[in-house]
Amino acid sequence: MKISVKDGAGGKRMQHFLNDMVLSIFGPSTVGDIGLEQLDDGASFDKYVITTDGHTVKPIFFRGGNIGTLAACGTLNDVSVMGACPLLLTASFIIQAGFERDDLSKIMYSMKHSCDEVGAQIVAGDTKVVEDPIGIYITTTGVGKTWEGLISNIDGVRETRKYPTNFITDCGVQPGDSIIVSGTVGDHGISLLSERDGLSISGKLSSDVCPVWDIVRRALEVGGVTALKDPTRSGIAGALNEMAQKSNTGMLINESDIPIRPSIRAAADILGINYTDVANEGKVLIGVMKDKADSVLNAIKESPYGKDAAIIGHVTEEEKVFLSTKIGAKRLLDMPDGDPVPRVC
Amino acid sequence: MKISVKDGAGGKRMQHFLNDMVLSIFGPSTVGDIGLEQLDDGASFDKYVITTDGHTVKPIFFRGGNIGTLAACGTLNDVSVMGACPLLLTASFIIQAGFERDDLSKIMYSMKHSCDEVGAQIVAGDTKVVEDPIGIYITTTGVGKTWEGLISNIDGVRETRKYPTNFITDCGVQPGDSIIVSGTVGDHGISLLSERDGLSISGKLSSDVCPVWDIVRRALEVGGVTALKDPTRSGIAGALNEMAQKSNTGMLINESDIPIRPSIRAAADILGINYTDVANEGKVLIGVMKDKADSVLNAIKESPYGKDAAIIGHVTEEEKVFLSTKIGAKRLLDMPDGDPVPRVC
C-alpha cells in the first residue's frame, strides 16, 4: 500500500495514518504528561513543551508571508496553544542546489522577525543541500516553557479535565463552555490556492500567518481557558471536530458568527472550497468557561492580531459538531477527509 | 549567488555559509550557555541540550542501516556528544506521494530500535506528503538532560575551559590532552559511496551507524573528558580541525594509530577518497586529560560499539592539525573543503 497526499493533509485519512503507523510503531511515550499518543499540538517534559513541523509550502513566497514566516509561526503557534511561552526554535533547512542566496536570506530574516515578535530565539540548526527539485523545505522544532501567569488561572479549571498538566490541551472542553476564534477564517488556505491558480479576485487576499502567543497570553491572563488549538491543516472544521472528539463532547457553531473576509468568501465560492476546511496560520480556537467568555474575548480584541475575534458557539453533550446555518437549519460540520489544498503549509 | 552542494557538506565552505548567512541573520542566542554562535553539536537551555538534523540520504536503505537508523542515531549522537543523556526525539517526515507504506514501517521500526538502545522516546512528530520526487526526508530534533554522573567528573576540568557549562563542548581541549577515537574510521561514507557506485569489493562494507551514548557515558564515568565531537560530515579531518580551531590549539595525530577496516581502506583507495574526510555515524572523538586517557580507553573498549577504540594523538600548542605518517613524515591534515560524498546523511 502506498502513502497518499491525504495521509499528510490533516483530516480523517491522517488520523488513520497516525493510529495505524505512527502510534502502533513508536508506541506511547512516558517522558511527560502529554506525549505522542495524545496527538496534541506538542508533547510535554518537565516544565517544557516541544513540538515539530515540516514546511513544504509552494509557492515559497506568497501574499502575506513566505515559507520562513510559516515555518517560524507554525511551530511558535503549536507551542503557544499548549499554553506555553515560546522560548526557542531549531531550524533544519533542506535546500535545492542552485537556490538563490538572496531568497534564503529573505526567508531567514522572516523567521527571525517572527521569533522576535514573541521573544523566542533560534538556537540550533542544520542545512542539507540536495539535488532533488524541491526549492526549499524547512522543519522547525519549538520549545516553550510553563507560563508563570498560567498556573493560578488553570487551577480551578483543570481539576475536572483529562490530564493533570500545567499546560493547556486540546481536549479540555466541557458542555457549556464557549468557543472563541481569534479572527477571520480561511485566509491562509484560500489565499494560497487563489494565488496558485492565478485567480483574479477583487479585494486583497493575503495569508494570515502570524504568531498567536500575544492572543493566547491575554486569554490565559483572564483565566477560565479549558482548551486551545490552532486550526491549521483541515481548518476550523478539522480542529473543532478534534477538540470535540477528544473531549467526548459535541459543539454547536453559529455560522453567522464565524468571522470571514468577504474577499475570502468570494474566492472560496469560486474555487468551490469550504472555507471551514482550509488552513489558518495565525488563528487560535479557545475553549473557555462560559462566565469568562466575554472577558477573554475583550482581552483578545486588544491584541493587534485579535481584533476580529468572536464567540462562535458552545460545547454540547451530543458528540457531534453542528453548524447552525444562517437560514436556521442545523447541519453536521464533519471532519474533512483531508485538506483540499495540499502543501499550503 | 546560488547555494551549492558544498555549502551543506561540512568543511570550509559550510563554515563560511554558517558565518555569512545563518549567524549574521539569526544572531547570537542567549537562552543557555551554548547557543547558535558556538556552532557546537547542539544548544543548551536550563539543564537540557537540544539539537536538530535533516536527513536526506540516498539510497534510503543501505548496508548497515537505513534513513531511519541514521535520523535517530544522528540526533541522539549529537545530544550525547554534548555530554547529555538522550531523553526524547521529535520526528518530522516529508514523504513523496506513492512511497511504500511497508518501507515507511521498516524505517520507523529502525528509529524506534535506535531510541530504545539509549532509553530515549519519540514524543512528537509531523508528516507532510509531497509530490516532489524525494523519496523520504526525515528531520529529527533531540533533547538530552544533564547526566548526573557528569557533574563530579567535569568540575576539575571545566574551570580552565571556555564555557562554564554543565555540558561537554567541542572546544575544551588543551595542549597535552589525548585524543581518542571510539572505533574504525570512514565506514559510513566509504560504504555508502561504494554501494551507490556499485563497487564490488571483497569484504563486507557496512555503515557504522549506531548510538554512541553508551561509549560517551563510560568515558564520562571515568572522568577527565575535556571535549567530545562526532565526526560526521567532513569526517575526522573536519571534526579534529574544528575541535582544534575552536580550542585555539593544534593536534598531532599518528596515522598508524587510526583504526580502519582493510576493506574500507581498499574501497577508499579505489574511489580516490580520503577516509579521513568522510562521514562516520557511530563514532565519537574524545579529548581527555592525559593521565586519564588509558582508563577512558579501557572503559570504552568494554562497550559493544567501542571495542576498536584507540588513542590516536594529542593536542599541541601550534594551531594546526598534523598527521604523523607511517613513513615518519609530518603533513597537514587540513579541514576538507566539503564532504566529497554529498547526501550520505
Coordinates of N, CA and C in Angstrom, one line a residue, chain A residues 161-235:
Chain A
R161 N -10.5 18.3 34.3 CA -10.0 18.0 33.0 C -9.3 16.6 32.9
K162 N -8.9 16.3 31.7 CA -8.4 14.9 31.4 C -7.0 14.7 31.9
Y163 N -6.1 15.6 31.8 CA -4.7 15.4 32.2 C -4.3 16.4 33.3
P164 N -3.6 16.0 34.3 CA -3.3 16.9 35.4 C -2.0 17.7 35.1
T165 N -2.1 18.4 33.9 CA -0.9 19.0 33.4 C -0.8 20.5 33.7
N166 N 0.3 21.1 33.7 CA 0.5 22.5 33.8 C 0.3 23.2 32.5
F167 N -0.1 22.5 31.5 CA -0.3 23.1 30.1 C -1.7 23.0 29.8
I168 N -2.1 23.6 28.7 CA -3.5 23.6 28.1 C -3.5 22.5 27.0
T169 N -4.4 21.6 27.0 CA -4.5 20.6 26.0 C -5.6 21.0 25.0
D170 N -5.8 20.2 24.0 CA -6.9 20.5 23.0 C -8.1 19.7 23.3
C171 N -8.1 19.1 24.5 CA -9.3 18.2 24.8 C -9.9 18.4 26.2
G172 N -9.9 19.7 26.6 CA -10.3 20.0 28.0 C -11.7 20.7 28.0
V173 N -12.4 20.8 26.9 CA -13.7 21.4 27.0 C -14.8 20.6 27.6
Q174 N -15.8 21.2 28.2 CA -16.9 20.5 28.8 C -18.2 21.2 28.3
P175 N -19.3 20.5 28.3 CA -20.6 21.1 27.8 C -20.8 22.4 28.5
G176 N -21.2 23.4 27.8 CA -21.5 24.7 28.3 C -20.4 25.7 28.0
D177 N -19.1 25.2 27.9 CA -18.0 26.1 27.5 C -18.3 26.9 26.2
S178 N -17.8 28.1 26.2 CA -17.9 28.8 24.9 C -16.7 28.6 24.0
I179 N -16.9 28.7 22.7 CA -15.8 28.6 21.8 C -15.5 29.9 21.1
I180 N -14.3 30.4 21.2 CA -13.9 31.6 20.6 C -12.9 31.3 19.4
V181 N -13.0 32.1 18.3 CA -12.0 32.0 17.3 C -11.4 33.4 17.3
S182 N -10.0 33.5 17.1 CA -9.3 34.7 17.4 C -9.3 35.7 16.2
G183 N -10.0 35.3 15.1 CA -10.0 36.2 14.0 C -10.7 35.6 12.8
T184 N -10.5 36.2 11.6 CA -11.2 35.7 10.4 C -10.6 34.3 10.0
V185 N -11.5 33.6 9.3 CA -11.2 32.2 9.0 C -11.0 32.0 7.5
G186 N -10.0 31.1 7.2 CA -9.8 30.6 5.8 C -8.8 31.4 5.0
D187 N -8.2 32.5 5.6 CA -7.3 33.4 4.9 C -6.1 32.7 4.3
H188 N -5.4 31.9 5.0 CA -4.2 31.3 4.5 C -4.5 30.3 3.4
G189 N -5.4 29.4 3.6 CA -5.6 28.3 2.6 C -6.2 28.9 1.3
I190 N -7.3 29.7 1.4 CA -8.0 30.3 0.3 C -7.0 31.2 -0.5
S191 N -6.3 32.0 0.3 CA -5.4 33.0 -0.4 C -4.3 32.2 -1.2
L192 N -3.7 31.2 -0.6 CA -2.7 30.5 -1.3 C -3.2 29.8 -2.5
L193 N -4.4 29.2 -2.4 CA -4.9 28.4 -3.5 C -5.3 29.4 -4.6
S194 N -5.8 30.5 -4.3 CA -6.1 31.6 -5.3 C -4.9 32.0 -6.0
E195 N -3.8 32.2 -5.3 CA -2.6 32.6 -5.9 C -2.0 31.6 -6.8
R196 N -2.1 30.3 -6.3 CA -1.5 29.2 -7.1 C -2.3 29.0 -8.4
D197 N -3.6 29.2 -8.3 CA -4.4 29.1 -9.5 C -4.5 30.3 -10.4
G198 N -3.8 31.4 -9.9 CA -3.8 32.6 -10.7 C -5.2 33.3 -10.8
L199 N -6.0 33.1 -9.7 CA -7.3 33.7 -9.7 C -7.3 35.2 -9.5
S200 N -8.0 35.9 -10.3 CA -8.0 37.4 -10.2 C -9.3 37.8 -9.5
I201 N -9.2 38.1 -8.2 CA -10.3 38.5 -7.4 C -10.1 39.8 -6.8
S202 N -11.2 40.6 -6.8 CA -11.1 41.9 -6.3 C -10.9 41.8 -4.7
G203 N -10.3 42.8 -4.2 CA -10.0 42.7 -2.7 C -8.7 42.0 -2.6
K204 N -7.9 42.4 -1.6 CA -6.6 41.8 -1.4 C -6.7 40.6 -0.6
L205 N -6.4 39.4 -1.2 CA -6.3 38.2 -0.5 C -4.9 38.1 0.1
S206 N -4.8 37.6 1.3 CA -3.5 37.5 1.9 C -3.5 36.5 3.0
S207 N -2.4 35.7 3.1 CA -2.3 34.8 4.2 C -2.4 35.5 5.6
D208 N -2.9 34.8 6.6 CA -3.0 35.4 7.9 C -1.8 35.0 8.8
V209 N -0.7 34.4 8.2 CA 0.3 33.9 9.0 C 0.9 34.9 10.0
C210 N 0.9 34.6 11.3 CA 1.4 35.5 12.3 C 1.5 34.6 13.6
P211 N 2.3 35.1 14.6 CA 2.3 34.4 15.9 C 1.1 34.7 16.8
V212 N 0.6 33.7 17.4 CA -0.6 33.9 18.2 C -0.3 34.0 19.7
W213 N 0.9 34.0 20.1 CA 1.2 34.0 21.5 C 0.6 35.1 22.3
D214 N 0.6 36.3 21.7 CA 0.1 37.5 22.3 C -1.4 37.3 22.7
I215 N -2.1 36.7 21.7 CA -3.5 36.4 21.9 C -3.7 35.4 23.0
V216 N -3.0 34.3 23.0 CA -3.0 33.2 24.0 C -2.7 33.8 25.4
R217 N -1.7 34.6 25.5 CA -1.3 35.1 26.7 C -2.4 36.0 27.4
R218 N -3.0 36.8 26.5 CA -4.1 37.6 27.0 C -5.3 36.8 27.5
A219 N -5.6 35.7 26.8 CA -6.7 34.8 27.2 C -6.3 34.2 28.5
L220 N -5.1 33.7 28.7 CA -4.7 33.0 29.9 C -4.6 33.9 31.1
E221 N -4.3 35.2 30.8 CA -4.3 36.2 31.9 C -5.7 36.4 32.5
V222 N -6.7 36.3 31.7 CA -8.1 36.4 32.2 C -8.5 35.1 32.9
G223 N -8.1 34.0 32.4 CA -8.4 32.7 33.1 C -9.6 32.0 32.5
G224 N -9.8 30.8 33.0 CA -11.0 30.0 32.5 C -10.8 29.3 31.2
V225 N -9.6 29.4 30.7 CA -9.4 28.7 29.4 C -9.3 27.2 29.6
T226 N -10.1 26.4 28.8 CA -10.2 25.0 29.0 C -9.5 24.2 27.9
A227 N -9.4 24.8 26.7 CA -8.7 24.1 25.6 C -8.2 25.2 24.6
L228 N -7.1 24.8 23.9 CA -6.6 25.7 22.9 C -6.2 24.8 21.7
K229 N -6.4 25.3 20.5 CA -6.0 24.6 19.3 C -5.8 25.6 18.1
D230 N -4.8 25.4 17.3 CA -4.7 26.3 16.1 C -5.2 25.5 14.9
P231 N -6.2 26.1 14.2 CA -6.9 25.4 13.1 C -6.1 25.5 11.8
T232 N -5.0 24.7 11.8 CA -4.2 24.7 10.6 C -4.7 23.7 9.6
R233 N -4.0 22.6 9.2 CA -4.4 21.7 8.2 C -5.8 21.2 8.6
S234 N -6.7 21.1 7.6 CA -8.1 20.7 7.7 C -9.0 21.8 8.4
G235 N -8.4 23.0 8.7 CA -9.2 24.1 9.0 C -10.0 24.1 10.4

